[in-house]
Amino acid sequence: MNKIKYLLFLVPVAAVLLFSSFNSDKITKTNTENLVWHTDLKEAMEIAKKEDKPLFLFFTGSDWCGWCIRLQKEVFKTPEFEAWAKQKVVLVELDFPRRTEQTAEIKNQNNQLQQAFGVQGFPTVWFAKADDKAGKVNFEQLGSTGYVAGGPSVWLSGADQIIAKFVPNPKMAKKNMPKPAKVKAKK
């Protein structure tokens, strides 16, 4: 009888230990590690110009803002968002952490952008088209959003409405069009 009680105790304990050894992050993680979040605006602007995409400016307090963390978990770290972002925008993270050190250049850049876009709360996502003329950056603000309940489909639907205002560069459209295939005429 003691052996049965011992087994009845041991089996659940072994099961708990077995399942707790799995890292739940590994189970729920997606390939969002493949997304590139730029922190240098100039670098992001070059890529956006080259790829003819709007900038996705994510103003966040990564280590203290609960709504920022929630937005990342519910939307930005999903396969739907990853596929959408790779196709449609250039991601820029403009972080205002309290416990994580940043370079003076990044702090200055982020503070200037916060003022330029009038960001007063976090999270805020601005979509913009940037133009650098003679060392001066001009932004065409397409629209902004923040945390929206409902998961990735609801959030991305709102984002699509905003980036629909993005007007592609006509020169880039011609450059990116596939060339017609040459067809040999039959004799």
PDB file of C-alpha atoms in Angstrom:
ATOM      1  CA  MET A   1       0.000   0.000   0.000  1.00  0.00           C
ATOM      2  CA  ASN A   2       2.855   2.370   0.795  1.00  0.00           C
ATOM      3  CA  LYS A   3       4.330   1.755  -2.682  1.00  0.00           C
ATOM      4  CA  ILE A   4       1.045   2.785  -4.325  1.00  0.00           C
ATOM      5  CA  LYS A   5       0.853   5.990  -2.259  1.00  0.00           C
ATOM      6  CA  TYR A   6       4.479   6.689  -3.113  1.00  0.00           C
ATOM      7  CA  LEU A   7       3.807   6.173  -6.859  1.00  0.00           C
ATOM      8  CA  LEU A   8       0.661   8.309  -6.698  1.00  0.00           C
ATOM      9  CA  PHE A   9       2.773  11.074  -5.184  1.00  0.00           C
ATOM     10  CA  LEU A  10       5.779  10.582  -7.455  1.00  0.00           C
ATOM     11  CA  VAL A  11       3.939  10.577 -10.816  1.00  0.00           C
ATOM     12  CA  PRO A  12       2.411  14.098 -10.476  1.00  0.00           C
ATOM     13  CA  VAL A  13       5.688  15.485  -9.104  1.00  0.00           C
ATOM     14  CA  ALA A  14       7.603  14.001 -12.043  1.00  0.00           C
ATOM     15  CA  ALA A  15       5.039  15.404 -14.477  1.00  0.00           C
ATOM     16  CA  VAL A  16       5.328  18.895 -12.979  1.00  0.00           C
ATOM     17  CA  LEU A  17       9.102  18.763 -13.139  1.00  0.00           C
ATOM     18  CA  LEU A  18       9.038  17.489 -16.711  1.00  0.00           C
ATOM     19  CA  PHE A  19       6.664  20.160 -17.992  1.00  0.00           C
ATOM     20  CA  SER A  20       8.262  22.979 -16.015  1.00  0.00           C
ATOM     21  CA  SER A  21      11.587  22.166 -17.626  1.00  0.00           C
ATOM     22  CA  PHE A  22      10.170  23.310 -20.941  1.00  0.00           C
ATOM     23  CA  ASN A  23      10.702  27.014 -21.454  1.00  0.00           C
ATOM     24  CA  SER A  24       7.227  28.378 -22.216  1.00  0.00           C
ATOM     25  CA  ASP A  25       8.831  31.234 -24.162  1.00  0.00           C
ATOM     26  CA  LYS A  26      10.186  28.717 -26.631  1.00  0.00           C
ATOM     27  CA  ILE A  27       6.719  27.338 -27.170  1.00  0.00           C
ATOM     28  CA  THR A  28       5.041  30.693 -27.769  1.00  0.00           C
ATOM     29  CA  LYS A  29       7.899  32.443 -29.550  1.00  0.00           C
ATOM     30  CA  THR A  30       7.554  33.105 -33.233  1.00  0.00           C
ATOM     31  CA  ASN A  31      10.108  34.184 -35.764  1.00  0.00           C
ATOM     32  CA  THR A  32       9.740  37.828 -34.742  1.00  0.00           C
ATOM     33  CA  GLU A  33      13.468  37.779 -34.020  1.00  0.00           C
ATOM     34  CA  ASN A  34      13.766  38.229 -37.778  1.00  0.00           C
ATOM     35  CA  LEU A  35      12.372  41.759 -37.549  1.00  0.00           C
ATOM     36  CA  VAL A  36      14.892  44.565 -37.532  1.00  0.00           C
ATOM     37  CA  TRP A  37      14.086  47.424 -35.184  1.00  0.00           C
ATOM     38  CA  HIS A  38      16.358  50.355 -36.009  1.00  0.00           C
ATOM     39  CA  THR A  39      17.408  52.813 -33.323  1.00  0.00           C
ATOM     40  CA  ASP A  40      19.318  55.147 -35.656  1.00  0.00           C
ATOM     41  CA  LEU A  41      16.829  57.317 -37.544  1.00  0.00           C
ATOM     42  CA  LYS A  42      19.261  58.253 -40.334  1.00  0.00           C
ATOM     43  CA  GLU A  43      19.951  54.607 -41.092  1.00  0.00           C
ATOM     44  CA  ALA A  44      16.223  53.830 -41.072  1.00  0.00           C
ATOM     45  CA  MET A  45      15.532  56.782 -43.385  1.00  0.00           C
ATOM     46  CA  GLU A  46      18.056  55.491 -45.921  1.00  0.00           C
ATOM     47  CA  ILE A  47      16.417  52.076 -45.923  1.00  0.00           C
ATOM     48  CA  ALA A  48      12.916  53.579 -46.148  1.00  0.00           C
ATOM     49  CA  LYS A  49      13.978  55.678 -49.127  1.00  0.00           C
ATOM     50  CA  LYS A  50      15.657  52.733 -50.840  1.00  0.00           C
ATOM     51  CA  GLU A  51      12.676  50.414 -50.253  1.00  0.00           C
ATOM     52  CA  ASP A  52      10.086  53.206 -50.734  1.00  0.00           C
ATOM     53  CA  LYS A  53       8.278  52.477 -47.462  1.00  0.00           C
ATOM     54  CA  PRO A  54       6.984  54.645 -44.630  1.00  0.00           C
ATOM     55  CA  LEU A  55       8.759  54.827 -41.285  1.00  0.00           C
ATOM     56  CA  PHE A  56       7.120  53.122 -38.311  1.00  0.00           C
ATOM     57  CA  LEU A  57       8.209  55.205 -35.308  1.00  0.00           C
ATOM     58  CA  PHE A  58       7.515  53.335 -32.066  1.00  0.00           C
ATOM     59  CA  PHE A  59       7.814  55.634 -29.033  1.00  0.00           C
ATOM     60  CA  THR A  60       8.113  53.365 -26.001  1.00  0.00           C
ATOM     61  CA  GLY A  61       9.263  53.046 -22.426  1.00  0.00           C
ATOM     62  CA  SER A  62      10.489  49.495 -22.862  1.00  0.00           C
ATOM     63  CA  ASP A  63      11.410  48.759 -19.268  1.00  0.00           C
ATOM     64  CA  TRP A  64       8.622  50.543 -17.385  1.00  0.00           C
ATOM     65  CA  CYS A  65       5.563  51.185 -19.605  1.00  0.00           C
ATOM     66  CA  GLY A  66       2.971  48.451 -19.066  1.00  0.00           C
ATOM     67  CA  TRP A  67       0.907  49.377 -22.129  1.00  0.00           C
ATOM     68  CA  CYS A  68       4.056  49.350 -24.310  1.00  0.00           C
ATOM     69  CA  ILE A  69       4.946  45.879 -23.106  1.00  0.00           C
ATOM     70  CA  ARG A  70       1.377  44.735 -23.667  1.00  0.00           C
ATOM     71  CA  LEU A  71       1.321  46.154 -27.221  1.00  0.00           C
ATOM     72  CA  GLN A  72       4.543  44.338 -28.021  1.00  0.00           C
ATOM     73  CA  LYS A  73       3.283  41.056 -26.583  1.00  0.00           C
ATOM     74  CA  GLU A  74      -0.190  41.198 -28.156  1.00  0.00           C
ATOM     75  CA  VAL A  75       0.755  42.639 -31.560  1.00  0.00           C
ATOM     76  CA  PHE A  76       4.432  43.238 -32.362  1.00  0.00           C
ATOM     77  CA  LYS A  77       5.579  39.749 -31.384  1.00  0.00           C
ATOM     78  CA  THR A  78       3.068  37.899 -33.556  1.00  0.00           C
ATOM     79  CA  PRO A  79       3.571  36.224 -36.935  1.00  0.00           C
ATOM     80  CA  GLU A  80       0.848  38.447 -38.446  1.00  0.00           C
ATOM     81  CA  PHE A  81       2.684  41.609 -37.466  1.00  0.00           C
ATOM     82  CA  GLU A  82       6.037  40.243 -38.627  1.00  0.00           C
ATOM     83  CA  ALA A  83       4.713  39.434 -42.107  1.00  0.00           C
ATOM     84  CA  TRP A  84       2.970  42.810 -42.340  1.00  0.00           C
ATOM     85  CA  ALA A  85       5.971  44.824 -41.119  1.00  0.00           C
ATOM     86  CA  LYS A  86       8.461  43.152 -43.449  1.00  0.00           C
ATOM     87  CA  GLN A  87       6.274  44.033 -46.406  1.00  0.00           C
ATOM     88  CA  LYS A  88       5.029  47.505 -45.538  1.00  0.00           C
ATOM     89  CA  VAL A  89       7.230  49.563 -43.164  1.00  0.00           C
ATOM     90  CA  VAL A  90      10.697  50.267 -41.791  1.00  0.00           C
ATOM     91  CA  LEU A  91      10.629  49.778 -38.018  1.00  0.00           C
ATOM     92  CA  VAL A  92      12.217  52.356 -35.703  1.00  0.00           C
ATOM     93  CA  GLU A  93      12.216  51.982 -31.924  1.00  0.00           C
ATOM     94  CA  LEU A  94      12.494  55.276 -30.046  1.00  0.00           C
ATOM     95  CA  ASP A  95      12.937  54.117 -26.480  1.00  0.00           C
ATOM     96  CA  PHE A  96      12.744  56.127 -23.255  1.00  0.00           C
ATOM     97  CA  PRO A  97      13.897  53.553 -20.686  1.00  0.00           C
ATOM     98  CA  ARG A  98      14.393  54.222 -16.995  1.00  0.00           C
ATOM     99  CA  ARG A  99      16.772  51.382 -16.130  1.00  0.00           C
ATOM    100  CA  THR A 100      18.594  50.763 -19.421  1.00  0.00           C
ATOM    101  CA  GLU A 101      21.520  52.977 -20.414  1.00  0.00           C
ATOM    102  CA  GLN A 102      21.537  54.684 -23.819  1.00  0.00           C
ATOM    103  CA  THR A 103      24.151  56.696 -25.635  1.00  0.00           C
ATOM    104  CA  ALA A 104      23.872  60.478 -25.533  1.00  0.00           C
ATOM    105  CA  GLU A 105      23.258  60.495 -29.311  1.00  0.00           C
ATOM    106  CA  ILE A 106      20.289  58.120 -29.059  1.00  0.00           C
ATOM    107  CA  LYS A 107      18.816  60.022 -26.088  1.00  0.00           C
ATOM    108  CA  ASN A 108      19.138  63.308 -27.971  1.00  0.00           C
ATOM    109  CA  GLN A 109      17.668  61.870 -31.185  1.00  0.00           C
ATOM    110  CA  ASN A 110      14.716  60.326 -29.330  1.00  0.00           C
ATOM    111  CA  ASN A 111      13.995  63.507 -27.355  1.00  0.00           C
ATOM    112  CA  GLN A 112      14.048  65.629 -30.527  1.00  0.00           C
ATOM    113  CA  LEU A 113      11.671  63.220 -32.276  1.00  0.00           C
ATOM    114  CA  GLN A 114       9.366  63.147 -29.251  1.00  0.00           C
ATOM    115  CA  GLN A 115       9.123  66.946 -29.446  1.00  0.00           C
ATOM    116  CA  ALA A 116       8.791  67.008 -33.256  1.00  0.00           C
ATOM    117  CA  PHE A 117       5.884  64.560 -33.179  1.00  0.00           C
ATOM    118  CA  GLY A 118       4.308  65.967 -30.001  1.00  0.00           C
ATOM    119  CA  VAL A 119       4.364  62.614 -28.225  1.00  0.00           C
ATOM    120  CA  GLN A 120       2.972  62.994 -24.712  1.00  0.00           C
ATOM    121  CA  GLY A 121       2.245  59.388 -23.784  1.00  0.00           C
ATOM    122  CA  PHE A 122       3.486  55.888 -24.403  1.00  0.00           C
ATOM    123  CA  PRO A 123       3.069  53.781 -26.426  1.00  0.00           C
ATOM    124  CA  THR A 124       2.698  55.975 -29.484  1.00  0.00           C
ATOM    125  CA  VAL A 125       3.318  54.805 -33.034  1.00  0.00           C
ATOM    126  CA  TRP A 126       3.732  57.420 -35.745  1.00  0.00           C
ATOM    127  CA  PHE A 127       3.804  56.542 -39.435  1.00  0.00           C
ATOM    128  CA  ALA A 128       5.755  59.064 -41.467  1.00  0.00           C
ATOM    129  CA  LYS A 129       7.563  59.674 -44.701  1.00  0.00           C
ATOM    130  CA  ALA A 130      10.930  61.354 -44.207  1.00  0.00           C
ATOM    131  CA  ASP A 131      12.782  63.596 -46.601  1.00  0.00           C
ATOM    132  CA  ASP A 132      16.323  64.813 -46.029  1.00  0.00           C
ATOM    133  CA  LYS A 133      17.107  68.019 -47.919  1.00  0.00           C
ATOM    134  CA  ALA A 134      20.392  69.789 -47.316  1.00  0.00           C
ATOM    135  CA  GLY A 135      20.844  68.104 -43.946  1.00  0.00           C
ATOM    136  CA  LYS A 136      17.362  69.038 -42.729  1.00  0.00           C
ATOM    137  CA  VAL A 137      14.860  66.269 -42.149  1.00  0.00           C
ATOM    138  CA  ASN A 138      11.253  66.965 -43.012  1.00  0.00           C
ATOM    139  CA  PHE A 139       8.508  64.550 -41.997  1.00  0.00           C
ATOM    140  CA  GLU A 140       5.217  63.994 -43.715  1.00  0.00           C
ATOM    141  CA  GLN A 141       3.098  62.708 -40.857  1.00  0.00           C
ATOM    142  CA  LEU A 142       0.677  60.046 -42.072  1.00  0.00           C
ATOM    143  CA  GLY A 143      -0.990  59.351 -38.728  1.00  0.00           C
ATOM    144  CA  SER A 144      -0.527  57.819 -35.317  1.00  0.00           C
ATOM    145  CA  THR A 145      -1.925  55.159 -33.054  1.00  0.00           C
ATOM    146  CA  GLY A 146      -1.156  53.505 -29.748  1.00  0.00           C
ATOM    147  CA  TYR A 147      -2.390  50.465 -27.905  1.00  0.00           C
ATOM    148  CA  VAL A 148      -5.588  49.089 -29.428  1.00  0.00           C
ATOM    149  CA  ALA A 149      -7.381  46.146 -27.818  1.00  0.00           C
ATOM    150  CA  GLY A 150      -8.271  43.234 -30.048  1.00  0.00           C
ATOM    151  CA  GLY A 151      -4.964  41.722 -31.078  1.00  0.00           C
ATOM    152  CA  PRO A 152      -2.977  41.909 -34.300  1.00  0.00           C
ATOM    153  CA  SER A 153      -5.840  41.885 -36.823  1.00  0.00           C
ATOM    154  CA  VAL A 154      -7.569  44.895 -35.246  1.00  0.00           C
ATOM    155  CA  TRP A 155      -4.310  46.795 -34.765  1.00  0.00           C
ATOM    156  CA  LEU A 156      -3.073  46.086 -38.295  1.00  0.00           C
ATOM    157  CA  SER A 157      -6.407  47.114 -39.799  1.00  0.00           C
ATOM    158  CA  GLY A 158      -6.009  50.565 -38.231  1.00  0.00           C
ATOM    159  CA  ALA A 159      -2.364  50.750 -39.300  1.00  0.00           C
ATOM    160  CA  ASP A 160      -3.308  49.884 -42.888  1.00  0.00           C
ATOM    161  CA  GLN A 161      -5.774  52.783 -42.932  1.00  0.00           C
ATOM    162  CA  ILE A 162      -3.002  55.142 -41.860  1.00  0.00           C
ATOM    163  CA  ILE A 163      -0.340  53.943 -44.295  1.00  0.00           C
ATOM    164  CA  ALA A 164      -2.846  54.070 -47.148  1.00  0.00           C
ATOM    165  CA  LYS A 165      -1.964  57.809 -47.120  1.00  0.00           C
ATOM    166  CA  PHE A 166       1.638  56.969 -48.069  1.00  0.00           C
ATOM    167  CA  VAL A 167       2.343  58.075 -51.624  1.00  0.00           C
ATOM    168  CA  PRO A 168       5.111  55.985 -53.180  1.00  0.00           C
ATOM    169  CA  ASN A 169       7.869  57.684 -55.099  1.00  0.00           C
ATOM    170  CA  PRO A 170       6.946  57.363 -58.808  1.00  0.00           C
ATOM    171  CA  LYS A 171      10.617  56.894 -59.714  1.00  0.00           C
ATOM    172  CA  MET A 172      10.856  53.952 -57.320  1.00  0.00           C
ATOM    173  CA  ALA A 173       7.686  52.380 -58.708  1.00  0.00           C
ATOM    174  CA  LYS A 174       9.208  52.315 -62.190  1.00  0.00           C
ATOM    175  CA  LYS A 175      12.501  51.002 -60.847  1.00  0.00           C
ATOM    176  CA  ASN A 176      10.808  48.170 -58.938  1.00  0.00           C
ATOM    177  CA  MET A 177       8.517  47.068 -61.775  1.00  0.00           C
ATOM    178  CA  PRO A 178       9.439  43.756 -63.384  1.00  0.00           C
ATOM    179  CA  LYS A 179      10.879  44.076 -66.852  1.00  0.00           C
ATOM    180  CA  PRO A 180       8.759  42.555 -69.599  1.00  0.00           C
ATOM    181  CA  ALA A 181      10.040  39.247 -70.878  1.00  0.00           C
ATOM    182  CA  LYS A 182      11.509  39.279 -74.346  1.00  0.00           C
ATOM    183  CA  VAL A 183       9.612  37.077 -76.726  1.00  0.00           C
ATOM    184  CA  LYS A 184      11.282  35.796 -79.847  1.00  0.00           C
ATOM    185  CA  ALA A 185       9.178  36.112 -82.927  1.00  0.00           C
ATOM    186  CA  LYS A 186       8.570  32.914 -84.847  1.00  0.00           C
ATOM    187  CA  LYS A 187       9.784  32.868 -88.419  1.00  0.00           C
TER     188      LYS A 187
END
